[in-house]
Coordinates of C-alpha atoms and ligand atoms in Angstrom, one line a residue:
Chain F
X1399 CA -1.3 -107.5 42.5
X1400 CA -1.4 -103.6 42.4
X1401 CA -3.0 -104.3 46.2
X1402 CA -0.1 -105.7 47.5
X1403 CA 2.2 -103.0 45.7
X1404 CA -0.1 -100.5 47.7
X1405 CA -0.4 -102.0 51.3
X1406 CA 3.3 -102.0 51.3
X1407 CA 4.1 -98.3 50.2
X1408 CA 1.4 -97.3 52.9
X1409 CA 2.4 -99.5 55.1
X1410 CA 6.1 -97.3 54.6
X1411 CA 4.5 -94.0 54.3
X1412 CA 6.7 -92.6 56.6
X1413 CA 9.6 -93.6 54.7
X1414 CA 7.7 -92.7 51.3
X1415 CA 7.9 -89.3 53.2
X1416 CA 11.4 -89.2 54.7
X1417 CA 12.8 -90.4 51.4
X1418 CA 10.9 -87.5 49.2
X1419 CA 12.2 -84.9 52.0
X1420 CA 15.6 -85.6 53.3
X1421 CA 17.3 -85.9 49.7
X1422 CA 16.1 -82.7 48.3
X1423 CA 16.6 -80.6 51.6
X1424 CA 20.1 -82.0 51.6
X1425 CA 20.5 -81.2 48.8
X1426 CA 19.2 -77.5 49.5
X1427 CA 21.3 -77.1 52.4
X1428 CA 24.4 -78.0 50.5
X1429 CA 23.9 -75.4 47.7
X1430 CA 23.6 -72.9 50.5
X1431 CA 26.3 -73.9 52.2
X1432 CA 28.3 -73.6 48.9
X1433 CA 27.1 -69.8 48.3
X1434 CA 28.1 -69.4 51.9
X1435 CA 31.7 -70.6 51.2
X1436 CA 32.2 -69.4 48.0
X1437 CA 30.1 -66.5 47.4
X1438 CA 30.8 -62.1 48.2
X1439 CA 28.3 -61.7 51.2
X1440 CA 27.4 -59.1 53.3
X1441 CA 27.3 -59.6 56.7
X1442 CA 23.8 -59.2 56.8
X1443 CA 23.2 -61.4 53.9
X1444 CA 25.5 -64.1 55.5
X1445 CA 23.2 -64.0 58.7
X1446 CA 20.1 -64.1 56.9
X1447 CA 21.3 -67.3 54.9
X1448 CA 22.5 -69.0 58.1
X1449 CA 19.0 -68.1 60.0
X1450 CA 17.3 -69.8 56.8
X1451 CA 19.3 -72.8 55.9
X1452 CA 16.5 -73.8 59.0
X1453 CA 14.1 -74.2 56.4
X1454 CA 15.9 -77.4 54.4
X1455 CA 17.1 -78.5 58.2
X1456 CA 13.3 -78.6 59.4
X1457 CA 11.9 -80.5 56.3
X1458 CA 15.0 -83.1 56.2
X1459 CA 14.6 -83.5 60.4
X1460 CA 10.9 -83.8 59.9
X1461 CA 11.6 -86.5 56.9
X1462 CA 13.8 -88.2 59.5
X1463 CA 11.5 -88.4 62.7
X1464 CA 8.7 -89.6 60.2
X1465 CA 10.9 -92.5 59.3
X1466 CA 11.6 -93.0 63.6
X1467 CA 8.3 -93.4 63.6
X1468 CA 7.6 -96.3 61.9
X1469 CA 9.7 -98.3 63.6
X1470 CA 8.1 -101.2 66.4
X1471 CA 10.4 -100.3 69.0
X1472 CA 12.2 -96.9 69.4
X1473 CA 14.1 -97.8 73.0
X1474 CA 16.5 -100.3 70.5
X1475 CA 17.5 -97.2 68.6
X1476 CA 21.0 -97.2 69.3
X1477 CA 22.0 -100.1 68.4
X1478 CA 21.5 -99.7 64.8
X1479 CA 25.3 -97.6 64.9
X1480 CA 26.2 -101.3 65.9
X1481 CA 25.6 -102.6 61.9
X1482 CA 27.6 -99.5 60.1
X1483 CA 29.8 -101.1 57.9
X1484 CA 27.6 -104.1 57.4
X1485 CA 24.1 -103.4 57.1
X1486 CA 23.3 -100.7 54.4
X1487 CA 20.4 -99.1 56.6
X1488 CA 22.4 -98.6 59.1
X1489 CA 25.1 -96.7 57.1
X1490 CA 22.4 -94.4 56.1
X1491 CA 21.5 -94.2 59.9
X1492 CA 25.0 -93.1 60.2
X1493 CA 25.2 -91.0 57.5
X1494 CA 22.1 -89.2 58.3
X1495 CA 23.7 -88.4 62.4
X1496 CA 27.2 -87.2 60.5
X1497 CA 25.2 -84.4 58.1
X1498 CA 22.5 -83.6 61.0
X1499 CA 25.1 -83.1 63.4
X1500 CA 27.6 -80.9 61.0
X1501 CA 24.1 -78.9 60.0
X1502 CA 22.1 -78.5 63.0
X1503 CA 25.9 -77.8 65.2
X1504 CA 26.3 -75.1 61.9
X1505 CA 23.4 -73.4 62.3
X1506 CA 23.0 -73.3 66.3
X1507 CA 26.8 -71.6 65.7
X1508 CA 26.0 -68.7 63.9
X1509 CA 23.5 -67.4 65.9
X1510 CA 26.4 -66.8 68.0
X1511 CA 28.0 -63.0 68.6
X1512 CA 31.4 -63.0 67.3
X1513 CA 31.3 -66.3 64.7
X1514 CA 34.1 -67.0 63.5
X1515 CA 34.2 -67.3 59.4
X1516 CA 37.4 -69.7 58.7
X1517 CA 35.7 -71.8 61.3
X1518 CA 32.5 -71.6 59.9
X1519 CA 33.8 -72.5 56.3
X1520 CA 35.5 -75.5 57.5
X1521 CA 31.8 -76.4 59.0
X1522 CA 30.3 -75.7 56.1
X1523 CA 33.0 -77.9 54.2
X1524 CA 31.8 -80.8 56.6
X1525 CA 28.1 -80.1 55.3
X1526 CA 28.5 -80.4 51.9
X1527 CA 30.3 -83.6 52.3
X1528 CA 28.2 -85.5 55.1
X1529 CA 25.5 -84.0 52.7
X1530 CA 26.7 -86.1 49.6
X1531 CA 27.0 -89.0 52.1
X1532 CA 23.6 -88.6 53.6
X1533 CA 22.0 -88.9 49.8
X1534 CA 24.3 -91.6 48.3
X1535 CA 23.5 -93.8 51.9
X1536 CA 19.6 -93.3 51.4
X1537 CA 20.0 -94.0 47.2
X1538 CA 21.7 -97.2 48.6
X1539 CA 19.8 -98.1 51.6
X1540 CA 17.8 -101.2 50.4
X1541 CA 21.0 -102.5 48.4
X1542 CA 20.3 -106.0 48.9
X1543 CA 20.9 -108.8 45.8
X1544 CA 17.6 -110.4 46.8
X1545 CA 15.1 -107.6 46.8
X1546 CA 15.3 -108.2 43.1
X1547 CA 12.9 -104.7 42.3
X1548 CA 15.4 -102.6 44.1
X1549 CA 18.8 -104.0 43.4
X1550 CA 19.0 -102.3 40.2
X1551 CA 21.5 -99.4 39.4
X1552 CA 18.2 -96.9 38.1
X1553 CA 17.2 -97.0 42.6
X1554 CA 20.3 -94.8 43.0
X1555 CA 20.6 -93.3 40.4
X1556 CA 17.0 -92.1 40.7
X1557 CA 17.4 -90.7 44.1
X1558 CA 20.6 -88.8 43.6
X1559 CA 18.3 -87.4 40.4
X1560 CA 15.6 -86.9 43.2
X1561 CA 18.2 -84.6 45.1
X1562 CA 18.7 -82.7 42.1
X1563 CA 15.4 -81.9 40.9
X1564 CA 14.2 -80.3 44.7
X1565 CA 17.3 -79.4 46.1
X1566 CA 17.9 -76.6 43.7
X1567 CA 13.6 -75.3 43.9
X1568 CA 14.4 -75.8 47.7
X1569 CA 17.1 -73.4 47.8
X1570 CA 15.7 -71.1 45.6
X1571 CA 12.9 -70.6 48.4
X1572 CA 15.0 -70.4 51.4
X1573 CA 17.2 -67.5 49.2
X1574 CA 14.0 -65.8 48.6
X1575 CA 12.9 -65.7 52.6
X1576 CA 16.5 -64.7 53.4
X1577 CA 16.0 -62.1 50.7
X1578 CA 19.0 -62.8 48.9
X1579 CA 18.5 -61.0 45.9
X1580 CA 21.0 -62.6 43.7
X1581 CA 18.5 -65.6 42.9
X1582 CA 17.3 -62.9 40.4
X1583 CA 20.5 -63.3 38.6
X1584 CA 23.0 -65.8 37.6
X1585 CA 22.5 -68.0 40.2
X1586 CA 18.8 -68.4 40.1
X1587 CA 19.3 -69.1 36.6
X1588 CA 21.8 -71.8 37.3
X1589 CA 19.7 -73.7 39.8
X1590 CA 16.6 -73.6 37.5
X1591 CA 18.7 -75.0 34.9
X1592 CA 20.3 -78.0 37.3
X1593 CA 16.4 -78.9 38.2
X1594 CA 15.3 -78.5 34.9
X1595 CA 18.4 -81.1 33.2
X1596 CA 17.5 -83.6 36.8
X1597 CA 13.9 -83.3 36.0
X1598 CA 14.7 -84.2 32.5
X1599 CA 17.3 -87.4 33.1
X1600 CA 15.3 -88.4 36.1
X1601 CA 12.2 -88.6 34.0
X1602 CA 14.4 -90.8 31.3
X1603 CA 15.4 -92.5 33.9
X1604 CA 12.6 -94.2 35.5
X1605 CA 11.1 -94.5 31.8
X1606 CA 14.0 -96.7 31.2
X1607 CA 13.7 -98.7 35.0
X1608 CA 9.9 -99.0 33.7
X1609 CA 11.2 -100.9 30.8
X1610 CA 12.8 -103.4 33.4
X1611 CA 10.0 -104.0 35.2
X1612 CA 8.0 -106.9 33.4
X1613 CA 10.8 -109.2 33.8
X1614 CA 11.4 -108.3 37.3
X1615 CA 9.5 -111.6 38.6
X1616 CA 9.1 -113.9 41.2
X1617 CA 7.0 -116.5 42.1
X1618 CA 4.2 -114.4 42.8
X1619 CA 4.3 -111.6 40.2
X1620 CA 6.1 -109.1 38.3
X1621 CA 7.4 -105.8 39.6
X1622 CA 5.3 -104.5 36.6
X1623 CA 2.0 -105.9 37.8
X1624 CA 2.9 -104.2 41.5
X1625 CA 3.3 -100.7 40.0
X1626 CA 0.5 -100.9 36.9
X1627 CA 0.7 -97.2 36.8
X1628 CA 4.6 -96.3 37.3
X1629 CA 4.2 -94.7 33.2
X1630 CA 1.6 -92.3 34.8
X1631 CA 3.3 -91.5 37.6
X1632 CA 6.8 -90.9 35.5
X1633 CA 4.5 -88.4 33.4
X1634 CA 2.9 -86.7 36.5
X1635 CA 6.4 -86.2 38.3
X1636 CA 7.9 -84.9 35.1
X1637 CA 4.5 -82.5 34.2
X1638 CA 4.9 -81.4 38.0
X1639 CA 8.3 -80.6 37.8
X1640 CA 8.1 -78.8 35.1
X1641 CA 5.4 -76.3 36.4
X1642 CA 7.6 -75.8 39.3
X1643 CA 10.3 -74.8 36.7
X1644 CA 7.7 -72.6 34.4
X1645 CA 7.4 -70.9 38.8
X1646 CA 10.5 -70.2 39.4
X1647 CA 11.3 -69.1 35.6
X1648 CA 8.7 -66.8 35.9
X1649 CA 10.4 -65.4 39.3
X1650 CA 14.0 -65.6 38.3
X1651 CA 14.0 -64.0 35.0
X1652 CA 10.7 -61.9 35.4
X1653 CA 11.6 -57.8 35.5
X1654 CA 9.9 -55.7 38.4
X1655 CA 9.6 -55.6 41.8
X1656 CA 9.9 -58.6 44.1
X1657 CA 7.8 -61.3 44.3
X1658 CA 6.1 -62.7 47.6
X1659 CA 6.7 -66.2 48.7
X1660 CA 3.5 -67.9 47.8
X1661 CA 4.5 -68.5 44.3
X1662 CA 7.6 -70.1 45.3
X1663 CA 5.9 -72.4 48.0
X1664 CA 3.7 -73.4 45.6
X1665 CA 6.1 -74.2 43.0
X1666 CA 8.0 -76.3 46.0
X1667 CA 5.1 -78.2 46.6
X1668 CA 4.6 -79.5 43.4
X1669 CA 7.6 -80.5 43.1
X1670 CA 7.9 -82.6 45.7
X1671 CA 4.5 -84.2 45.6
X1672 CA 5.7 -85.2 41.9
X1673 CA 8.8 -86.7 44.1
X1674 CA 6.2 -88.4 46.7
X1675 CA 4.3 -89.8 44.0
X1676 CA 7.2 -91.5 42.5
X1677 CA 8.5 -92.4 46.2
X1678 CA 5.3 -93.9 46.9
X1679 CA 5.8 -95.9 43.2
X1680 CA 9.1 -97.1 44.3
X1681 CA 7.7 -98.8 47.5
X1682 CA 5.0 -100.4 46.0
X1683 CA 7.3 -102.4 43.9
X1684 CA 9.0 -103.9 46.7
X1685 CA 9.9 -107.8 46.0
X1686 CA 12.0 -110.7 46.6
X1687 CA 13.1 -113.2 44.6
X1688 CA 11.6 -116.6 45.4
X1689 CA 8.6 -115.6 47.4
X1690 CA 8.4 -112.2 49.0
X1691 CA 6.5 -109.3 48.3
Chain D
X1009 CA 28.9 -126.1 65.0
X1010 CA 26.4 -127.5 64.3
X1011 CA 24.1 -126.4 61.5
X1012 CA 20.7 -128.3 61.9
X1013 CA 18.5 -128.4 58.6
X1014 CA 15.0 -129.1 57.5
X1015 CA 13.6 -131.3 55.5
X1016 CA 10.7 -131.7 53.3
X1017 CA 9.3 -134.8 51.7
X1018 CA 7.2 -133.7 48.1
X1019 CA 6.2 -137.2 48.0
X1020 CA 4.6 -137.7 51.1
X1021 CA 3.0 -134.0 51.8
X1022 CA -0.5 -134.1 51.3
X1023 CA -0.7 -130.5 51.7
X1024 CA -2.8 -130.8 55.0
X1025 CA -1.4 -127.9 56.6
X1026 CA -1.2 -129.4 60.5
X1027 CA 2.4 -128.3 60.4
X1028 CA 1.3 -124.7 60.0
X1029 CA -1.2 -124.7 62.9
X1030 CA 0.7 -126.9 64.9
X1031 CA 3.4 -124.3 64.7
X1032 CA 0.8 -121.6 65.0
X1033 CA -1.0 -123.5 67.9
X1034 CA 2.8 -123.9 70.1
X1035 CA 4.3 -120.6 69.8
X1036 CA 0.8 -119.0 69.9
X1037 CA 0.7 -116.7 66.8
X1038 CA -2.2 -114.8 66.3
X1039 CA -4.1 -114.2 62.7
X1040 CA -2.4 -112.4 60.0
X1041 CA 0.8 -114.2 61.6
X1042 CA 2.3 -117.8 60.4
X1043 CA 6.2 -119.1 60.8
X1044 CA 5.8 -122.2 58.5
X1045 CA 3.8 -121.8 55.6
X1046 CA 2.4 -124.4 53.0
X1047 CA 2.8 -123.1 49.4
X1048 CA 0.5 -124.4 46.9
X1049 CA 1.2 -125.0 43.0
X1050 CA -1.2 -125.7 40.5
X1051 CA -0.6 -125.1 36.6
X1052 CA -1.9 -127.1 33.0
X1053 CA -5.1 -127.4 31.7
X1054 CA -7.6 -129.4 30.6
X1055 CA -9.3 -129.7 27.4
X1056 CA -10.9 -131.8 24.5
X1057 CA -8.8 -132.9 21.9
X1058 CA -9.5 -132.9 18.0
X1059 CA -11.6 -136.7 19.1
X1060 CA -13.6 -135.4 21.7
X1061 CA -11.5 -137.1 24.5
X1062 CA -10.5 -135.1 27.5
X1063 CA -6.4 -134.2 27.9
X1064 CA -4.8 -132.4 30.8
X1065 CA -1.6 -131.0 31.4
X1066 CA -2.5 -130.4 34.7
X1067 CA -0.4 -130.5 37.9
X1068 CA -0.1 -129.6 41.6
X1069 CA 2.2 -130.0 44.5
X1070 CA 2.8 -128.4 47.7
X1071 CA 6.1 -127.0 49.4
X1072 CA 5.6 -126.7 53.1
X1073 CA 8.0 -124.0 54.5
X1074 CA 9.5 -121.8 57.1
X1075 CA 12.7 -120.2 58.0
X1076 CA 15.5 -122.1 56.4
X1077 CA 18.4 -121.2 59.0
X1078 CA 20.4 -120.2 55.4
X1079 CA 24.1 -120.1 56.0
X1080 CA 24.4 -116.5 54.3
X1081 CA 21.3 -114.9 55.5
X1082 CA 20.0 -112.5 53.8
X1083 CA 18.1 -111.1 57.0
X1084 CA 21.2 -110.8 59.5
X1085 CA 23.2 -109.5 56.6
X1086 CA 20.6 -106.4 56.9
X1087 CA 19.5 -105.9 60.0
X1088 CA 21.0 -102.9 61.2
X1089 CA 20.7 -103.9 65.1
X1090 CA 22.3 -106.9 65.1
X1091 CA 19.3 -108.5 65.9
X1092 CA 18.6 -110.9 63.5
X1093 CA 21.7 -113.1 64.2
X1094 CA 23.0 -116.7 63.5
X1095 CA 23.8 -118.8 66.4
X1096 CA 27.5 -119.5 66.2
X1097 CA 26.5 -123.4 68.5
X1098 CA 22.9 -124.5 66.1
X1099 CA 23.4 -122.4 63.2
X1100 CA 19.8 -121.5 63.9
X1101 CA 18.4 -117.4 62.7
X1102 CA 16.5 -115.9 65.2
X1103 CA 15.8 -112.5 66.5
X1104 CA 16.9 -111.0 70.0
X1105 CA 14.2 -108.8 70.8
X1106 CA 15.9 -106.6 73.4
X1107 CA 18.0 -105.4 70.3
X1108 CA 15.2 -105.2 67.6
X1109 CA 14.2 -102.0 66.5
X1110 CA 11.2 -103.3 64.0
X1111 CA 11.8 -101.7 61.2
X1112 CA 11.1 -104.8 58.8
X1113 CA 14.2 -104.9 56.9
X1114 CA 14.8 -109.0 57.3
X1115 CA 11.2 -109.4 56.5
X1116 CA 12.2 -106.5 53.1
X1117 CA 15.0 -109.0 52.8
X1118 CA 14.2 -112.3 52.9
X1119 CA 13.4 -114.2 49.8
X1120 CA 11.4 -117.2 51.5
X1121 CA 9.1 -114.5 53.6
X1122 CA 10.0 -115.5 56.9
X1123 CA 10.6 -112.7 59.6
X1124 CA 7.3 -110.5 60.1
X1125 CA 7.2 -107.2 61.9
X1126 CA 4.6 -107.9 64.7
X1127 CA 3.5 -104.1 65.4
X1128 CA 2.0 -105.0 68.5
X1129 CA 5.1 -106.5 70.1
X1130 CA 7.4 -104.1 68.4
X1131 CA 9.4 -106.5 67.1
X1132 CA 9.9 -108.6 64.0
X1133 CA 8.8 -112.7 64.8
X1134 CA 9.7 -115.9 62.8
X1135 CA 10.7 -119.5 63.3
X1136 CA 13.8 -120.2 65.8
X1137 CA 13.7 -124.2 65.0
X1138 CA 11.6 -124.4 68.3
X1139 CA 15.3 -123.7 69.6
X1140 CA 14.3 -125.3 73.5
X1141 CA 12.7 -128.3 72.7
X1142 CA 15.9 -129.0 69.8
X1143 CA 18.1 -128.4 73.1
X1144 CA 15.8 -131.1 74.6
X1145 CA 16.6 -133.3 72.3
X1146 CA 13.4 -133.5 70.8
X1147 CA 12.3 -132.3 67.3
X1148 CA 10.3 -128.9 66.5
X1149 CA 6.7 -128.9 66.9
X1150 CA 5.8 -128.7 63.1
X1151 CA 7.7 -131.9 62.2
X1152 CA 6.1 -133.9 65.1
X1153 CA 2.7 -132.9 63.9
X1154 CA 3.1 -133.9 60.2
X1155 CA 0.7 -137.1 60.1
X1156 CA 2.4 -138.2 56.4
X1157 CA 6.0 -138.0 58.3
X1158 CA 7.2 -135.5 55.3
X1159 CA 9.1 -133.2 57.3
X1160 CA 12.2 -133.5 59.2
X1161 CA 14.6 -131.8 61.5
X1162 CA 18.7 -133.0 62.5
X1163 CA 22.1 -131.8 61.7
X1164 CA 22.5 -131.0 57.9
X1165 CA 24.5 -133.8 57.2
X1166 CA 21.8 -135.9 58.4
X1167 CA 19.2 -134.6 56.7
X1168 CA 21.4 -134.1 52.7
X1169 CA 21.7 -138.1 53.4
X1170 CA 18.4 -138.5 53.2
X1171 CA 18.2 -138.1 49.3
X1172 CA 16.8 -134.3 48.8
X1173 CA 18.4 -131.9 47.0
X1174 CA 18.9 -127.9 48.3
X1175 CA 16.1 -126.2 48.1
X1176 CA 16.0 -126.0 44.4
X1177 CA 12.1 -126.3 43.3
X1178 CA 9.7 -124.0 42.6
X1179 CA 8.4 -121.5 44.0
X1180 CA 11.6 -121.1 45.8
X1181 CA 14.6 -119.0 44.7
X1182 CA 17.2 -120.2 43.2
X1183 CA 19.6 -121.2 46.9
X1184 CA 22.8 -119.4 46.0
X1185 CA 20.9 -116.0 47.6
X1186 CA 21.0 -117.3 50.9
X1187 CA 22.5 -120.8 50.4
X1188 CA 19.3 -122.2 53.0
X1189 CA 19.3 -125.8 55.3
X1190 CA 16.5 -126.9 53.5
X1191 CA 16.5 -130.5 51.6
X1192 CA 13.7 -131.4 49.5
X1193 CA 12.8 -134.4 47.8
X1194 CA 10.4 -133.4 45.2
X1195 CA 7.1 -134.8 44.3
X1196 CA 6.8 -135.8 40.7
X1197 CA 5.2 -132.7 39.5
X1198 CA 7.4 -130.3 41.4
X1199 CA 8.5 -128.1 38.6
X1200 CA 12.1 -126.5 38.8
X1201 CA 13.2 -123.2 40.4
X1202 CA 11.6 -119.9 37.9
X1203 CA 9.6 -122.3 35.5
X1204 CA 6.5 -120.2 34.6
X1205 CA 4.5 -123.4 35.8
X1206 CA 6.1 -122.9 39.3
X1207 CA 3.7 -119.8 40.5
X1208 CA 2.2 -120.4 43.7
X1209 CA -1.5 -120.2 44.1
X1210 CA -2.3 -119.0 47.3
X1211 CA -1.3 -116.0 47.6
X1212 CA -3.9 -114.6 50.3
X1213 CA -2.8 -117.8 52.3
X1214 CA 0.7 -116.9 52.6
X1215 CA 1.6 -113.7 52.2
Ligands
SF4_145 S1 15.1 -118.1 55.4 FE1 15.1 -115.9 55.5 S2 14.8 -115.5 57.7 FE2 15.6 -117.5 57.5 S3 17.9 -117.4 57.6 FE3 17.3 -117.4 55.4 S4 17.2 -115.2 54.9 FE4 17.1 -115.3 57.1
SF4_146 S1 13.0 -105.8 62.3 FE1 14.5 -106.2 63.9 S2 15.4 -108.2 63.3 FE2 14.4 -107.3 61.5 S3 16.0 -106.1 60.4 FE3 14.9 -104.6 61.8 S4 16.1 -104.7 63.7 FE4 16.7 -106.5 62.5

């Protein structure tokens, strides 16, 4: 059984990857857009955000040519704006243009000579909306009553947890290449906490979704028998997580001179290979009711 | 409309499998690759009682099946391209390729396993109710080849007078998913839609 769970989540690697990527660097890009709108900036530190908020872009863009990737037949592309509305893959399609659009347009805009800040902060508006839309269209992407594993309201729920977990250790990063100091204070505190309270509910989340799974069944199996391991993998995404959080503790509320980036890259990737890991999890569970796995 | 249906016949099906390669054989599918598929199910036991004489409890039937041209699809209701579409003359799903993108959500979708992705043609593949020759008047391929005669195509109310009931045996789902145009009359040993008995047995065969 566990090989079936496993040819499908390779088969979808590309989307394991887009979906461990894009929520937390949306995520990221919206908390910098918010310190952009709401907090006292220099000039210079408001350029240096801007040139960095390319960091989350990159990682969500690379998350979304990934998932291009796997499909059969590029050329058709287009016509998946044709199902918004009706098919929930293609309102995350949608959604995933709107924010990319607002972002990328954002960011190309600043580099300009004379920017022009209401303007901007109206744009940035736009980002943290689209941004919200983006993450609730991928949480919901495979809503579907007959995909029995995922139409439960823990898929969602995860995700949006997801988002909030590596979006906050995301931004924390791109701050600390834009050398905005004030991650040292208040708000580097604040973000640590909002990961450390996601890691925490997320981890209770899926323990309670891994609770459902043994009577998830169809004629085949049982999501439980598809994901034998999902316990371990709740217990390595919450132990990574929480070393990513011991990280950026150490940098946030640690006296003394400034710290290089390696620590915080580090701390980034485990968190989000604890995030892959339970992508990858969430994939192999894939089944129908009646007879499809 | 029309809505055309299947039909399957537990009593008659021997579990041969001709439908599946003659389906296989006519729209030239290659391995890995199969539009109608013959489930097996098998479930009891046999042991000695307290005398020394051998009981069983054992059963088996077969379900022979492929896209059920359902009247709320799960796989149009998905596919984000429009692709996967219901003919509004036949009532018969199939894909337009020069819309589908492949990314395998019908197939995600579909609780009787019908659309595939075929990587190599970029597209996803399943049964159209051998659309041309039902045009032509004749019947598709698979219910032609059937030596025992337990399959058959026509217009659903043809084939719900025949005496089946919707698609409500094991290892099916339950039909209020997709509501599907497919009548069974079930062999004696069929057991009933999610009975623990009802698992089918050949997995590596079908999936
Ligand atoms: S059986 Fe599956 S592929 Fe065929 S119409 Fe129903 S949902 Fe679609
Ligand atoms: S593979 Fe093709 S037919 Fe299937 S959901 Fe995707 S676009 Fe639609």
């Amino acid at each position: 059984m566990i090989a079936w769970g496993f040819q499908t989540a390779v088969g979808e690697i590309t989307l394991v990857t887009f979906t461990t990527l894009a929520p937390s660097s949306v995520m990221a890009l919206m908390v910098m857009s918010g310190i952009l709108l709401f907090a006292h900036l220099s000039n210079e530190e408001r350029m240096r955000i801007n040139t960095f908020m390319i960091i989350p872009l990159v990682l969500s863009m690379i998350g979304l040519v990934a998932s291009a990737t796997h499909l059969g037949n590029p050329d058709n592309a287009l016509y998946v704006f044709t199902g918004v509305g009706r098919s929930p893959l293609s309102n995350e399609v949608f959604s995933a243009v709107v924010f990319l659009a607002f972002s990328g347009i954002y960011w190309l805009y600043s580099f300009s000579e004379n920017p022009n800040l209401p303007f901007q902060k109206v744009w940035l508006t736009c980002i943290i909306i689209s941004g919200a839309g983006f993450i609730t269209g991928i949480a919901f992407a495979y809503s579907e009553s007959t995909i029995v594993s995922w139409y439960s309201a823990y898929v969602p729920v995860n995700l949006w947890l997801n988002a909030l977990v590596g979006g906050p250790t995301l931004a924390l990063l791109s701050f600390q290449v834009a050398r905005y100091d004030r991650i040292r204070g208040l708000l580097g505190k604040v973000l640590c906490a909002i990961s450390g309270v996601a890691i925490i509910l997320n981890t209770i989340s899926f323990a309670l979704q891994d609770s459902t799974l043994p009577s998830m069944e169809n004629s085949f199996t049982t999501a439980a028998e598809l994901v034998p391991y999902y316990g371990v993998g709740v217990g390595a995404f919450a132990i990574l997580g929480l070393c990513s959080l011991t990280i950026w503790g150490r940098l946030v509320w640690g006296k003394g001179r400034r710290q290089g980036i390696v620590p915080g890259i580090v701390a980034n990737i485990l968190v989000f290979t604890g995030i892959f890991v339970m992508r990858f999890l969430f994939y192999m569970m894939h089944m129908t009711t009646g007879v499809g796995i | 409309m029309v809505q055309y249906a299947f039909y399957f016949d537990g009593t008659r099906c021997t579990g041969c499998k001709t439908c599946e390669l003659a389906c296989k054989d006519y729209k030239d599918l290659d391995v890995g690759f199969a539009y109608r598929k013959v489930y097996e199910v098998t479930y009891g036991d046999t042991q000695k009682d307290s005398n020394g004489c051998v009981v069983s409890t054992c059963g088996g039937y077969t379900v022979s099946m492929a896209c059920n041209h359902c009247y709320e699809p799960a796989c149009t209701k998905v596919c984000p391209t429009g692709a996967m579409h219901k003919d509004g003359e036949t009532g018969l799903v199939s894909v337009n390729v020069d819309r589908c993108v492949g990314c395998g959500y019908c197939h995600m979708a579909c609780p009787y396993d019908a659309p595939k992705v075929d990587r190599a043609k970029g597209h996803s593949v399943k049964c159209d109710g051998c659309v041309e020759r039902v045009t032509n008047g004749e019947k598709p391929v698979c219910v032609e080849a059937c030596p025992a005669r337990a399959l058959d195509f026509g217009t659903v109310d043809q084939i719900a007078a025949l005496g089946g009931t919707q698609a409500n045996i094991a290892p099916l789902p339950v039909p209020t998913y997709t509501d599907p145009n497919f009548y069974i009359k079930p062999s004696d040993d069929a057991q009933p839609v999610g009975s623990a008995d009802g698992k089918a047995v050949n997995p590596l065969e079908v999936l």
